[in-house]
């Protein structure tokens, strides 16, 4: 049986894979993009129905295509985001093959490149770009036994309030996903408890500029100067037209805030005594952005309107003053737990020397110790922007350039 040969295989046709294809095409590097389902599948089927982009349309896009039917200041719905990437792939004529699952990648012996085993046959490639993104396998702690009769969902499986059984809901995790889901359920008439851990809580907008703009103006996308927080929940949202994620506001609306969910026994979940500390740290981060923004405006003489109300916090709710240490699920009427606790990687199919001793991707700006293998779309691949749409586009350009240079080395013949 003949084996297909191509210079570069890109695994994944989300934002990273489509961006990679654009830059490879621009450098005339033959390639294919393999996608196990559909283009931008996670936007389509692995998020809740009401999800919108976390950044406004003027920002959350690639440089070469604007949204033609969404206001620049609006936050596009998830279906529109999926269509955007599908339209972009058509615009650049990306060689995407959908419905093709990559099952194994191994280094060839005695010849260059890799064998990429897929559900559609083997491919020989000199380079493999892993563009599967950071949201691969749902991750949640094994705290509440499965036999308790409680409906338990990861946030990636949650779609809408009608999906849940009758009764109250405990949402564990207060990043963008958890806080938005909690607010949606509360508006649908559910009694909601929200377990709040350590998080980074910036303003949605300040002084007539969205937080995405401030990230650029203040150099925070590039993490110049003081290192911003990593590995904590990022509490920002475009939900309901875009509002600052304010946990006191959620409590005032009827949501009960609790600390980190850390244990279960005899029908009760137990919470750490860290709620006040976590909220206070989020407030500190929030005010730090306001101070840096004010200083930037003054230093540059910008005519942006003052926003004194942004400095005012709502009164602490009772659930923050007197936090619960435990909660009997039956007595509270809780019938569902939603784990908004993030994801973990799954690179079990990638049998190459590209990982550290703990199994985490080992790379510098996406370039791994295994020559010819690259990562793209991971958090902090290059900087803070790397797992965002426009950041992945620029990271892809760097990797495509590296592939082009390596091709020149391999093509070299001594005169």
Short mmCIF file of N, CA and C in Angstrom, two decimals, residues 180-262:
data_model
loop_
_atom_site.label_atom_id
_atom_site.label_comp_id
_atom_site.label_asym_id
_atom_site.label_seq_id
_atom_site.Cartn_x
_atom_site.Cartn_y
_atom_site.Cartn_z
N UNK A 180 -19.91 32.32 34.48
CA UNK A 180 -20.96 32.54 33.49
C UNK A 180 -22.07 31.50 33.61
N UNK A 181 -21.69 30.25 33.80
CA UNK A 181 -22.69 29.19 33.93
C UNK A 181 -23.53 29.42 35.19
N UNK A 182 -22.87 29.80 36.28
CA UNK A 182 -23.60 30.06 37.52
C UNK A 182 -24.61 31.18 37.33
N UNK A 183 -24.21 32.25 36.65
CA UNK A 183 -25.13 33.37 36.43
C UNK A 183 -26.29 32.95 35.54
N UNK A 184 -26.01 32.17 34.51
CA UNK A 184 -27.08 31.71 33.63
C UNK A 184 -28.08 30.85 34.38
N UNK A 185 -27.59 29.94 35.22
CA UNK A 185 -28.49 29.07 35.99
C UNK A 185 -29.31 29.87 37.00
N UNK A 186 -28.69 30.86 37.61
CA UNK A 186 -29.40 31.71 38.56
C UNK A 186 -30.53 32.48 37.87
N UNK A 187 -30.26 32.98 36.68
CA UNK A 187 -31.29 33.70 35.93
C UNK A 187 -32.41 32.78 35.49
N UNK A 188 -32.09 31.49 35.35
CA UNK A 188 -33.11 30.52 34.96
C UNK A 188 -33.95 30.06 36.15
N UNK A 189 -33.67 30.60 37.33
CA UNK A 189 -34.47 30.26 38.51
C UNK A 189 -33.89 29.18 39.38
N UNK A 190 -32.69 28.73 39.09
CA UNK A 190 -32.04 27.71 39.92
C UNK A 190 -31.42 28.35 41.15
N UNK A 191 -31.44 27.62 42.26
CA UNK A 191 -30.65 28.03 43.41
C UNK A 191 -29.22 27.57 43.14
N UNK A 192 -28.27 28.50 43.20
CA UNK A 192 -26.89 28.21 42.79
C UNK A 192 -25.91 28.52 43.91
N UNK A 193 -25.00 27.59 44.12
CA UNK A 193 -23.85 27.78 44.99
C UNK A 193 -22.62 27.80 44.09
N UNK A 194 -21.74 28.79 44.28
CA UNK A 194 -20.56 28.94 43.43
C UNK A 194 -19.30 28.83 44.27
N UNK A 195 -18.50 27.82 43.99
CA UNK A 195 -17.26 27.56 44.73
C UNK A 195 -16.13 28.36 44.08
N UNK A 196 -15.62 29.35 44.84
CA UNK A 196 -14.67 30.32 44.30
C UNK A 196 -13.26 30.04 44.83
N UNK A 197 -12.35 29.72 43.93
CA UNK A 197 -10.96 29.53 44.29
C UNK A 197 -10.12 30.74 43.93
N UNK A 198 -8.81 30.57 43.89
CA UNK A 198 -7.92 31.64 43.49
C UNK A 198 -8.20 32.01 42.04
N UNK A 199 -8.22 33.29 41.74
CA UNK A 199 -8.57 33.73 40.40
C UNK A 199 -7.94 35.09 40.11
N UNK A 200 -7.92 35.44 38.83
CA UNK A 200 -7.47 36.75 38.39
C UNK A 200 -8.68 37.47 37.84
N UNK A 201 -9.03 38.61 38.44
CA UNK A 201 -10.29 39.30 38.11
C UNK A 201 -10.01 40.72 37.62
N UNK A 202 -9.87 40.92 36.33
CA UNK A 202 -9.65 42.26 35.80
C UNK A 202 -10.98 42.95 35.49
N UNK A 203 -10.97 44.23 35.21
CA UNK A 203 -12.20 44.89 34.74
C UNK A 203 -12.52 44.45 33.31
N UNK A 204 -13.79 44.33 32.99
CA UNK A 204 -14.15 44.04 31.60
C UNK A 204 -13.75 45.22 30.70
N UNK A 205 -14.00 46.41 31.19
CA UNK A 205 -13.61 47.63 30.48
C UNK A 205 -13.38 48.72 31.52
N UNK A 206 -12.60 49.71 31.13
CA UNK A 206 -12.33 50.83 32.03
C UNK A 206 -11.99 52.06 31.21
N UNK A 207 -12.63 53.15 31.53
CA UNK A 207 -12.39 54.43 30.89
C UNK A 207 -12.49 54.34 29.36
N UNK A 208 -13.58 53.71 28.93
CA UNK A 208 -13.94 53.65 27.51
C UNK A 208 -13.02 52.74 26.68
N UNK A 209 -12.32 51.81 27.34
CA UNK A 209 -11.49 50.85 26.63
C UNK A 209 -11.68 49.45 27.22
N UNK A 210 -11.87 48.47 26.34
CA UNK A 210 -12.01 47.09 26.79
C UNK A 210 -10.70 46.60 27.40
N UNK A 211 -10.81 45.60 28.26
CA UNK A 211 -9.62 45.06 28.91
C UNK A 211 -8.61 44.53 27.90
N UNK A 212 -9.08 44.00 26.76
CA UNK A 212 -8.15 43.54 25.72
C UNK A 212 -7.27 44.69 25.24
N UNK A 213 -7.86 45.88 25.14
CA UNK A 213 -7.08 47.06 24.75
C UNK A 213 -6.05 47.40 25.81
N UNK A 214 -6.46 47.32 27.07
CA UNK A 214 -5.52 47.63 28.15
C UNK A 214 -4.39 46.61 28.22
N UNK A 215 -4.69 45.37 27.92
CA UNK A 215 -3.62 44.36 27.90
C UNK A 215 -2.53 44.74 26.91
N UNK A 216 -2.96 45.27 25.76
CA UNK A 216 -1.98 45.70 24.76
C UNK A 216 -1.28 46.98 25.15
N UNK A 217 -2.05 47.98 25.59
CA UNK A 217 -1.47 49.28 25.92
C UNK A 217 -0.49 49.18 27.08
N UNK A 218 -0.81 48.35 28.06
CA UNK A 218 0.03 48.23 29.25
C UNK A 218 1.12 47.18 29.12
N UNK A 219 1.22 46.56 27.94
CA UNK A 219 2.27 45.56 27.73
C UNK A 219 2.03 44.24 28.42
N UNK A 220 0.79 43.99 28.85
CA UNK A 220 0.53 42.77 29.61
C UNK A 220 0.40 41.54 28.73
N UNK A 221 0.08 41.72 27.44
CA UNK A 221 0.07 40.54 26.56
C UNK A 221 1.47 39.94 26.49
N UNK A 222 2.46 40.81 26.51
CA UNK A 222 3.84 40.35 26.40
C UNK A 222 4.49 40.12 27.75
N UNK A 223 3.76 40.43 28.83
CA UNK A 223 4.27 40.26 30.19
C UNK A 223 5.59 40.99 30.38
N UNK A 224 5.63 42.23 29.91
CA UNK A 224 6.82 43.03 30.09
C UNK A 224 6.81 43.60 31.50
N UNK A 225 7.93 43.52 32.19
CA UNK A 225 8.01 44.02 33.55
C UNK A 225 7.48 42.99 34.53
N UNK A 226 6.56 43.42 35.38
CA UNK A 226 6.04 42.53 36.42
C UNK A 226 5.28 41.37 35.82
N UNK A 227 5.59 40.17 36.29
CA UNK A 227 4.91 38.97 35.80
C UNK A 227 3.50 38.90 36.39
N UNK A 228 2.51 38.77 35.51
CA UNK A 228 1.14 38.63 35.98
C UNK A 228 0.88 37.19 36.39
N UNK A 229 -0.23 36.97 37.06
CA UNK A 229 -0.54 35.64 37.58
C UNK A 229 -0.71 34.62 36.49
N UNK A 230 -0.24 33.41 36.76
CA UNK A 230 -0.43 32.30 35.84
C UNK A 230 -1.10 31.16 36.61
N UNK A 231 -1.66 30.25 35.84
CA UNK A 231 -2.21 29.02 36.40
C UNK A 231 -3.33 29.27 37.41
N UNK A 232 -4.07 30.36 37.27
CA UNK A 232 -5.26 30.58 38.08
C UNK A 232 -6.42 30.87 37.14
N UNK A 233 -7.63 30.71 37.66
CA UNK A 233 -8.81 30.96 36.85
C UNK A 233 -8.83 32.42 36.39
N UNK A 234 -9.20 32.63 35.15
CA UNK A 234 -9.22 33.96 34.55
C UNK A 234 -10.68 34.40 34.50
N UNK A 235 -11.08 35.25 35.41
CA UNK A 235 -12.48 35.63 35.57
C UNK A 235 -12.80 36.86 34.73
N UNK A 236 -13.04 36.62 33.44
CA UNK A 236 -13.45 37.69 32.53
C UNK A 236 -14.47 37.11 31.57
N UNK A 237 -15.38 37.93 31.07
CA UNK A 237 -16.48 37.39 30.28
C UNK A 237 -17.05 38.42 29.33
N UNK A 238 -17.59 37.92 28.22
CA UNK A 238 -18.36 38.76 27.31
C UNK A 238 -19.86 38.54 27.48
N UNK A 239 -20.25 37.74 28.47
CA UNK A 239 -21.65 37.41 28.70
C UNK A 239 -22.49 38.66 28.95
N UNK A 240 -23.69 38.68 28.39
CA UNK A 240 -24.64 39.77 28.61
C UNK A 240 -24.08 41.11 28.15
N UNK A 241 -23.38 41.08 27.03
CA UNK A 241 -22.84 42.31 26.49
C UNK A 241 -21.49 42.72 27.05
N UNK A 242 -20.97 41.93 27.98
CA UNK A 242 -19.67 42.21 28.55
C UNK A 242 -19.75 43.02 29.83
N UNK A 243 -19.55 42.35 30.97
CA UNK A 243 -19.55 43.02 32.27
C UNK A 243 -18.38 42.50 33.08
N UNK A 244 -17.89 43.36 33.99
CA UNK A 244 -16.84 42.92 34.89
C UNK A 244 -17.36 41.76 35.74
N UNK A 245 -16.54 40.74 35.90
CA UNK A 245 -16.92 39.59 36.72
C UNK A 245 -16.85 40.01 38.19
N UNK A 246 -17.99 40.33 38.76
CA UNK A 246 -18.08 40.85 40.12
C UNK A 246 -18.83 39.83 40.97
N UNK A 247 -18.10 39.15 41.85
CA UNK A 247 -18.73 38.09 42.65
C UNK A 247 -19.71 38.65 43.68
N UNK A 248 -19.50 39.86 44.14
CA UNK A 248 -20.48 40.47 45.04
C UNK A 248 -21.80 40.72 44.30
N UNK A 249 -21.69 41.11 43.05
CA UNK A 249 -22.91 41.30 42.25
C UNK A 249 -23.65 39.98 42.08
N UNK A 250 -22.91 38.90 41.84
CA UNK A 250 -23.56 37.59 41.71
C UNK A 250 -24.25 37.20 43.01
N UNK A 251 -23.60 37.49 44.14
CA UNK A 251 -24.21 37.16 45.43
C UNK A 251 -25.47 37.99 45.66
N UNK A 252 -25.42 39.26 45.29
CA UNK A 252 -26.60 40.12 45.44
C UNK A 252 -27.76 39.61 44.61
N UNK A 253 -27.43 38.96 43.47
CA UNK A 253 -28.48 38.42 42.59
C UNK A 253 -29.02 37.09 43.10
N UNK A 254 -28.43 36.54 44.16
CA UNK A 254 -28.98 35.32 44.75
C UNK A 254 -28.06 34.12 44.77
N UNK A 255 -26.88 34.24 44.22
CA UNK A 255 -25.92 33.13 44.21
C UNK A 255 -25.17 33.11 45.54
N UNK A 256 -25.04 31.93 46.14
CA UNK A 256 -24.30 31.79 47.38
C UNK A 256 -22.85 31.42 47.07
N UNK A 257 -21.93 32.28 47.50
CA UNK A 257 -20.51 32.03 47.29
C UNK A 257 -19.97 31.15 48.40
N UNK A 258 -19.12 30.20 48.03
CA UNK A 258 -18.45 29.34 49.00
C UNK A 258 -16.98 29.24 48.60
N UNK A 259 -16.16 28.70 49.51
CA UNK A 259 -14.74 28.55 49.22
C UNK A 259 -14.46 27.36 48.33
N UNK A 260 -13.19 27.03 48.21
CA UNK A 260 -12.77 25.90 47.38
C UNK A 260 -13.39 24.61 47.90
N UNK A 261 -13.96 23.82 46.99
CA UNK A 261 -14.52 22.52 47.36
C UNK A 261 -13.38 21.53 47.56
N UNK A 262 -13.24 21.02 48.78
CA UNK A 262 -12.05 20.21 49.07
C UNK A 262 -12.35 18.82 49.62
#
